mmCIF file of C-alpha atoms and ligand atoms in Angstrom:
data_model
loop_
_atom_site.group_PDB
_atom_site.id
_atom_site.type_symbol
_atom_site.label_atom_id
_atom_site.label_comp_id
_atom_site.label_asym_id
_atom_site.label_seq_id
_atom_site.Cartn_x
_atom_site.Cartn_y
_atom_site.Cartn_z
ATOM 1 C CA MET O 1 -16.440 4.375 -12.295
ATOM 2 C CA ILE O 2 -13.877 4.070 -9.516
ATOM 3 C CA LYS O 3 -14.377 4.271 -5.764
ATOM 4 C CA LEU O 4 -11.865 6.566 -4.104
ATOM 5 C CA ALA O 5 -11.277 7.416 -0.472
ATOM 6 C CA LYS O 6 -12.745 10.767 0.480
ATOM 7 C CA LEU O 7 -10.877 13.416 2.446
ATOM 8 C CA ASN O 8 -12.372 16.792 3.408
ATOM 9 C CA ASN O 9 -15.288 15.977 1.134
ATOM 10 C CA ARG O 10 -12.987 15.566 -1.878
ATOM 11 C CA PRO O 11 -11.524 12.464 -3.545
ATOM 12 C CA GLU O 12 -8.169 11.638 -1.947
ATOM 13 C CA ILE O 13 -5.773 12.450 -4.778
ATOM 14 C CA PHE O 14 -2.754 14.398 -3.613
ATOM 15 C CA HIS O 15 0.759 15.451 -4.569
ATOM 16 C CA SER O 16 3.485 14.508 -2.122
ATOM 17 C CA ILE O 17 6.644 12.437 -1.912
ATOM 18 C CA GLN O 18 6.726 8.669 -1.781
ATOM 19 C CA GLY O 19 7.400 7.995 1.902
ATOM 20 C CA GLU O 20 8.211 4.281 1.728
ATOM 21 C CA GLY O 21 10.040 1.585 -0.188
ATOM 22 C CA LYS O 22 11.926 1.592 -3.462
ATOM 23 C CA ASN O 23 10.952 5.094 -4.580
ATOM 24 C CA LEU O 24 11.246 6.724 -1.161
ATOM 25 C CA GLY O 25 11.647 10.460 -1.585
ATOM 26 C CA LYS O 26 10.278 10.593 -5.149
ATOM 27 C CA PRO O 27 7.698 13.303 -5.846
ATOM 28 C CA SER O 28 4.482 11.443 -6.652
ATOM 29 C CA VAL O 29 0.772 11.878 -7.074
ATOM 30 C CA PHE O 30 -1.176 9.465 -4.895
ATOM 31 C CA ILE O 31 -4.573 8.153 -5.921
ATOM 32 C CA ARG O 32 -6.087 6.528 -2.865
ATOM 33 C CA LEU O 33 -8.814 4.036 -3.705
ATOM 34 C CA SER O 34 -11.428 2.883 -1.265
ATOM 35 C CA LEU O 35 -12.036 -0.781 -0.285
ATOM 36 C CA CYS O 36 -9.727 -3.515 0.960
ATOM 37 C CA ASN O 37 -10.127 -7.292 1.122
ATOM 38 C CA LEU O 38 -8.053 -7.496 4.341
ATOM 39 C CA TYR O 39 -8.472 -5.994 7.829
ATOM 40 C CA CYS O 40 -5.070 -5.300 9.381
ATOM 41 C CA LYS O 41 -5.439 -4.238 12.991
ATOM 42 C CA TRP O 42 -2.775 -1.500 12.652
ATOM 43 C CA CYS O 43 -3.944 -0.250 9.244
ATOM 44 C CA ASP O 44 -3.500 3.520 8.998
ATOM 45 C CA THR O 45 -6.040 3.814 6.185
ATOM 46 C CA ASP O 46 -8.844 2.087 8.053
ATOM 47 C CA TYR O 47 -11.241 4.694 6.619
ATOM 48 C CA THR O 48 -11.041 2.753 3.337
ATOM 49 C CA TRP O 49 -12.559 -0.461 4.717
ATOM 50 C CA ASN O 50 -13.415 -0.523 8.433
ATOM 51 C CA TRP O 51 -17.129 0.086 7.911
ATOM 52 C CA GLN O 52 -19.779 0.246 10.578
ATOM 53 C CA GLY O 53 -21.269 -3.166 11.246
ATOM 54 C CA THR O 54 -18.143 -5.155 10.286
ATOM 55 C CA PRO O 55 -16.584 -7.412 12.964
ATOM 56 C CA TYR O 56 -12.899 -6.515 12.567
ATOM 57 C CA PRO O 57 -10.963 -5.349 15.637
ATOM 58 C CA HIS O 58 -8.549 -2.438 15.165
ATOM 59 C CA ASN O 59 -5.845 -0.947 17.402
ATOM 60 C CA ASN O 60 -7.750 2.344 17.232
ATOM 61 C CA ASP O 61 -10.622 0.691 19.148
ATOM 62 C CA ALA O 62 -8.628 1.649 22.268
ATOM 63 C CA ILE O 63 -8.840 5.362 21.400
ATOM 64 C CA PRO O 64 -11.762 6.987 23.239
ATOM 65 C CA GLY O 65 -14.439 7.988 20.745
ATOM 66 C CA TYR O 66 -13.048 5.937 17.825
ATOM 67 C CA GLN O 67 -15.841 4.596 15.670
ATOM 68 C CA LYS O 68 -15.936 2.490 12.569
ATOM 69 C CA PHE O 69 -16.623 4.483 9.418
ATOM 70 C CA GLU O 70 -19.821 5.174 7.529
ATOM 71 C CA LYS O 71 -19.111 3.782 4.068
ATOM 72 C CA ASP O 72 -21.007 6.391 2.056
ATOM 73 C CA GLU O 73 -19.310 9.245 3.884
ATOM 74 C CA MET O 74 -15.812 7.926 3.188
ATOM 75 C CA MET O 75 -16.136 7.126 -0.501
ATOM 76 C CA ALA O 76 -16.168 9.270 -3.655
ATOM 77 C CA VAL O 77 -17.138 7.706 -6.982
ATOM 78 C CA LEU O 78 -15.426 9.282 -9.992
ATOM 79 C CA GLY O 79 -15.120 8.644 -13.724
ATOM 80 C CA ASP O 80 -11.823 8.194 -15.564
ATOM 81 C CA GLU O 81 -11.723 11.661 -17.144
ATOM 82 C CA GLU O 82 -12.402 13.334 -13.832
ATOM 83 C CA ILE O 83 -9.567 11.435 -12.119
ATOM 84 C CA ALA O 84 -7.119 12.014 -14.985
ATOM 85 C CA GLY O 85 -8.014 15.724 -14.980
ATOM 86 C CA ILE O 86 -7.164 16.061 -11.278
ATOM 87 C CA VAL O 87 -3.904 14.143 -11.740
ATOM 88 C CA ASP O 88 -2.881 16.238 -14.780
ATOM 89 C CA ASP O 89 -3.086 19.441 -12.744
ATOM 90 C CA TYR O 90 -0.116 18.382 -10.598
ATOM 91 C CA ASN O 91 2.578 18.265 -13.289
ATOM 92 C CA CYS O 92 4.163 15.144 -11.733
ATOM 93 C CA LYS O 93 4.828 11.972 -13.723
ATOM 94 C CA ASN O 94 5.023 9.352 -10.938
ATOM 95 C CA LEU O 95 1.623 8.007 -9.938
ATOM 96 C CA VAL O 96 1.078 5.782 -6.923
ATOM 97 C CA ILE O 97 -2.220 3.915 -6.964
ATOM 98 C CA THR O 98 -2.874 2.920 -3.397
ATOM 99 C CA GLY O 99 -5.675 2.211 -0.968
ATOM 100 C CA GLY O 100 -7.075 0.211 0.684
ATOM 101 C CA GLU O 101 -6.185 -2.488 -1.800
ATOM 102 C CA PRO O 102 -6.234 -0.956 -5.281
ATOM 103 C CA LEU O 103 -6.459 -4.254 -7.146
ATOM 104 C CA VAL O 104 -9.891 -4.925 -5.607
ATOM 105 C CA GLN O 105 -11.089 -2.571 -8.371
ATOM 106 C CA GLN O 106 -8.659 -3.626 -11.070
ATOM 107 C CA LYS O 107 -11.317 -4.329 -13.722
ATOM 108 C CA SER O 108 -12.572 -0.757 -13.362
ATOM 109 C CA LEU O 109 -9.001 0.574 -13.473
ATOM 110 C CA ILE O 110 -8.236 -0.632 -16.994
ATOM 111 C CA SER O 111 -9.882 2.273 -18.833
ATOM 112 C CA LEU O 112 -8.296 4.816 -16.446
ATOM 113 C CA LEU O 113 -4.873 3.259 -16.977
ATOM 114 C CA ARG O 114 -5.329 3.493 -20.759
ATOM 115 C CA LEU O 115 -6.088 7.177 -20.384
ATOM 116 C CA LEU O 116 -3.125 7.802 -18.089
ATOM 117 C CA ARG O 117 -0.718 5.898 -20.336
ATOM 118 C CA ASP O 118 -1.765 7.904 -23.354
ATOM 119 C CA ASN O 119 1.445 9.066 -25.066
ATOM 120 C CA GLU O 120 0.899 12.710 -24.247
ATOM 121 C CA ARG O 121 0.507 11.949 -20.568
ATOM 122 C CA GLY O 122 3.135 9.213 -20.185
ATOM 123 C CA TYR O 123 2.790 8.551 -16.474
ATOM 124 C CA HIS O 124 4.866 6.017 -14.566
ATOM 125 C CA ILE O 125 2.420 3.895 -12.592
ATOM 126 C CA GLU O 126 3.170 2.048 -9.391
ATOM 127 C CA TYR O 127 0.893 0.269 -6.930
ATOM 128 C CA GLU O 128 0.872 -0.312 -3.227
ATOM 129 C CA THR O 129 -0.683 -3.767 -3.031
ATOM 130 C CA ASN O 130 -1.096 -6.451 -0.377
ATOM 131 C CA GLY O 131 -0.196 -9.157 -2.898
ATOM 132 C CA THR O 132 -3.427 -11.143 -2.763
ATOM 133 C CA PHE O 133 -4.653 -10.415 -6.331
ATOM 134 C CA ILE O 134 -2.895 -11.363 -9.557
ATOM 135 C CA PRO O 135 -3.023 -8.299 -11.823
ATOM 136 C CA LEU O 136 -5.136 -8.817 -14.936
ATOM 137 C CA PRO O 137 -3.051 -8.967 -18.142
ATOM 138 C CA GLU O 138 -4.522 -5.618 -19.258
ATOM 139 C CA VAL O 139 -3.579 -4.007 -15.950
ATOM 140 C CA ASP O 140 -0.085 -5.463 -16.004
ATOM 141 C CA ALA O 141 0.548 -4.311 -19.559
ATOM 142 C CA LEU O 142 -0.229 -0.719 -18.515
ATOM 143 C CA SER O 143 1.712 -0.685 -15.222
ATOM 144 C CA HIS O 144 5.363 -0.295 -14.265
ATOM 145 C CA GLN O 145 5.878 -1.232 -10.635
ATOM 146 C CA TYR O 146 4.296 -3.236 -7.830
ATOM 147 C CA ASN O 147 5.211 -2.482 -4.247
ATOM 148 C CA VAL O 148 3.996 -5.729 -2.717
ATOM 149 C CA SER O 149 3.384 -5.745 1.022
ATOM 150 C CA ILE O 150 2.452 -9.275 2.040
ATOM 151 C CA LYS O 151 0.890 -9.155 5.464
ATOM 152 C CA LEU O 152 2.335 -11.099 8.408
ATOM 153 C CA SER O 153 0.530 -12.519 11.439
ATOM 154 C CA ASN O 154 1.202 -9.192 13.244
ATOM 155 C CA SER O 155 -1.607 -7.782 11.063
ATOM 156 C CA GLY O 156 -4.225 -9.891 12.852
ATOM 157 C CA VAL O 157 -5.491 -11.128 9.455
ATOM 158 C CA SER O 158 -5.989 -14.902 9.110
ATOM 159 C CA TYR O 159 -3.316 -16.816 7.182
ATOM 160 C CA GLU O 160 -5.875 -17.962 4.605
ATOM 161 C CA ASP O 161 -6.933 -14.388 3.886
ATOM 162 C CA ARG O 162 -3.501 -12.757 3.688
ATOM 163 C CA ILE O 163 -1.448 -15.471 1.941
ATOM 164 C CA GLU O 164 -2.512 -16.222 -1.647
ATOM 165 C CA PRO O 165 0.220 -18.544 -2.940
ATOM 166 C CA GLU O 166 -0.578 -18.114 -6.637
ATOM 167 C CA ALA O 167 -0.571 -14.342 -6.359
ATOM 168 C CA ILE O 168 2.698 -14.266 -4.401
ATOM 169 C CA ALA O 169 4.315 -16.589 -6.951
ATOM 170 C CA TRP O 170 3.102 -14.300 -9.768
ATOM 171 C CA PHE O 171 4.581 -11.185 -8.136
ATOM 172 C CA ALA O 172 7.800 -13.026 -7.282
ATOM 173 C CA ALA O 173 8.229 -13.866 -10.976
ATOM 174 C CA SER O 174 7.510 -10.317 -12.172
ATOM 175 C CA PRO O 175 10.507 -8.001 -12.742
ATOM 176 C CA LYS O 176 8.186 -5.123 -11.796
ATOM 177 C CA SER O 177 7.830 -6.260 -8.162
ATOM 178 C CA ASN O 178 9.539 -5.302 -4.966
ATOM 179 C CA PHE O 179 8.476 -6.654 -1.572
ATOM 180 C CA LYS O 180 7.917 -4.475 1.460
ATOM 181 C CA PHE O 181 7.434 -6.241 4.791
ATOM 182 C CA VAL O 182 6.063 -4.343 7.767
ATOM 183 C CA VAL O 183 7.910 -5.782 10.768
ATOM 184 C CA ASP O 184 7.084 -5.231 14.389
ATOM 185 C CA THR O 185 9.233 -7.646 16.415
ATOM 186 C CA GLU O 186 12.241 -9.848 15.696
ATOM 187 C CA GLN O 187 9.928 -12.876 15.711
ATOM 188 C CA ASP O 188 8.321 -11.505 12.534
ATOM 189 C CA MET O 189 11.538 -12.260 10.654
ATOM 190 C CA GLU O 190 10.857 -16.012 10.734
ATOM 191 C CA GLU O 191 7.703 -15.432 8.700
ATOM 192 C CA VAL O 192 9.472 -13.021 6.357
ATOM 193 C CA GLN O 193 12.318 -15.473 5.704
ATOM 194 C CA ALA O 194 9.866 -18.318 5.141
ATOM 195 C CA ILE O 195 8.036 -16.309 2.457
ATOM 196 C CA ILE O 196 11.265 -15.168 0.804
ATOM 197 C CA ASN O 197 12.606 -18.717 0.692
ATOM 198 C CA LYS O 198 9.388 -20.387 -0.406
ATOM 199 C CA TYR O 199 8.819 -18.000 -3.318
ATOM 200 C CA ASN O 200 12.473 -17.564 -4.200
ATOM 201 C CA ILE O 201 12.360 -13.781 -3.802
ATOM 202 C CA SER O 202 15.678 -12.068 -4.400
ATOM 203 C CA ASN O 203 17.025 -10.316 -1.267
ATOM 204 C CA ASP O 204 17.790 -7.151 -3.192
ATOM 205 C CA VAL O 205 14.107 -6.496 -3.903
ATOM 206 C CA VAL O 206 13.141 -6.947 -0.239
ATOM 207 C CA TYR O 207 12.436 -3.881 1.918
ATOM 208 C CA LEU O 208 11.956 -4.146 5.678
ATOM 209 C CA MET O 209 9.941 -1.337 7.213
ATOM 210 C CA PRO O 210 9.130 -0.781 10.891
ATOM 211 C CA GLN O 211 5.485 -0.930 11.906
ATOM 212 C CA GLY O 212 4.377 2.296 13.547
ATOM 213 C CA SER O 213 2.496 5.507 12.952
ATOM 214 C CA SER O 214 4.535 7.728 15.276
ATOM 215 C CA VAL O 215 8.202 8.756 15.134
ATOM 216 C CA GLU O 216 8.771 7.146 18.544
ATOM 217 C CA SER O 217 7.402 3.767 17.517
ATOM 218 C CA LEU O 218 9.511 3.769 14.321
ATOM 219 C CA ARG O 219 12.675 4.703 16.228
ATOM 220 C CA GLN O 220 12.162 1.903 18.755
ATOM 221 C CA LYS O 221 12.477 -0.672 15.972
ATOM 222 C CA GLN O 222 14.881 0.839 13.486
ATOM 223 C CA ASN O 223 18.179 -0.369 14.969
ATOM 224 C CA TRP O 224 17.476 -4.090 14.987
ATOM 225 C CA ILE O 225 15.817 -3.907 11.569
ATOM 226 C CA VAL O 226 18.881 -2.158 10.102
ATOM 227 C CA GLU O 227 21.086 -4.933 11.523
ATOM 228 C CA VAL O 228 18.913 -7.599 9.855
ATOM 229 C CA CYS O 229 19.106 -5.680 6.557
ATOM 230 C CA LYS O 230 22.905 -5.597 6.803
ATOM 231 C CA GLN O 231 23.035 -9.317 7.552
ATOM 232 C CA TYR O 232 20.850 -10.415 4.625
ATOM 233 C CA ASN O 233 21.351 -7.583 2.139
ATOM 234 C CA TYR O 234 17.762 -6.491 2.414
ATOM 235 C CA ASN O 235 16.864 -2.817 2.021
ATOM 236 C CA TYR O 236 15.721 -0.741 4.970
ATOM 237 C CA SER O 237 12.692 1.445 4.383
ATOM 238 C CA ASP O 238 11.671 4.188 6.715
ATOM 239 C CA ARG O 239 8.222 5.771 6.751
ATOM 240 C CA MET O 240 9.465 9.214 5.850
ATOM 241 C CA HIS O 241 6.027 10.840 5.766
ATOM 242 C CA ILE O 242 5.590 9.998 9.487
ATOM 243 C CA HIS O 243 8.833 11.862 10.303
ATOM 244 C CA ILE O 244 7.712 14.881 8.297
ATOM 245 C CA TRP O 245 3.961 15.048 8.909
ATOM 246 C CA GLY O 246 3.080 12.484 11.587
ATOM 247 C CA ALA O 247 0.011 10.345 10.946
ATOM 248 C CA LYS O 248 -1.772 13.117 9.030
ATOM 249 C CA ARG O 249 -3.869 12.118 6.016
ATOM 250 C CA GLY O 250 -3.682 13.392 2.447
ATOM 251 C CA ILE O 251 -0.103 14.677 2.524
HETATM 252 S S1 SF4 J 1 -3.955 -4.568 3.336
HETATM 253 FE FE1 SF4 J 1 -3.280 -2.455 3.547
HETATM 254 S S2 SF4 J 1 -5.132 -1.207 3.298
HETATM 255 FE FE2 SF4 J 1 -5.786 -3.323 3.631
HETATM 256 S S3 SF4 J 1 -6.182 -3.434 5.825
HETATM 257 FE FE3 SF4 J 1 -4.054 -4.108 5.495
HETATM 258 S S4 SF4 J 1 -2.778 -2.251 5.726
HETATM 259 FE FE4 SF4 J 1 -4.928 -1.598 5.456
#
């Protein structure tokens, strides 16, 4: 059984376009899992982990009326066949398993992945991961792409929690990985460069993406980030879904 995020009383599985990173613009079905091992203060899927009673501060705390989430209300527990059945209805071969942090539940994912990789289905499977878990061999064998977003200090998460050297080294060595860094200020680039250099990550698999959940906040940062991308041959990634739909969920 797999824990998914719940939206409008239904599991959050939806057909849209990939709004970020390497496959930006690609029609995809998103399977949003619940639970995360981190606690980024700007996380825009805080309903997957910011449960009532937990101590983590969040930028949304400043919004009048914002409250941490009731875990049982925000989670749907589904079996493999049920999930595969929903996905099959969309007639779209690119699947993005996201969260939260999807690899928190990677043991439970193995049987679902086997079902989805069945020859008749033949899905292409990518993950949005924070890069703190090494995929199990069974998971890796059934997966095509890792969009690895290692968190920087701008996330508010402690260094020990967000940097797992063995996991980063594993992803850096995998031909299936690309690295997406969420940058807020020019100072963030020192941390990004240090990670890239330490783990010998090739510049052409690096994507820099502005932090922000409004068009205005993305625009404020895009010019200097583009200049850095030109200088180092990194890729620029927008957050296209914000331009199209704003911070709306499930689209
Ligand atoms: S790792 Fe991702 S899902 Fe988890 S808190 Fe950070 S931004 Fe949110």
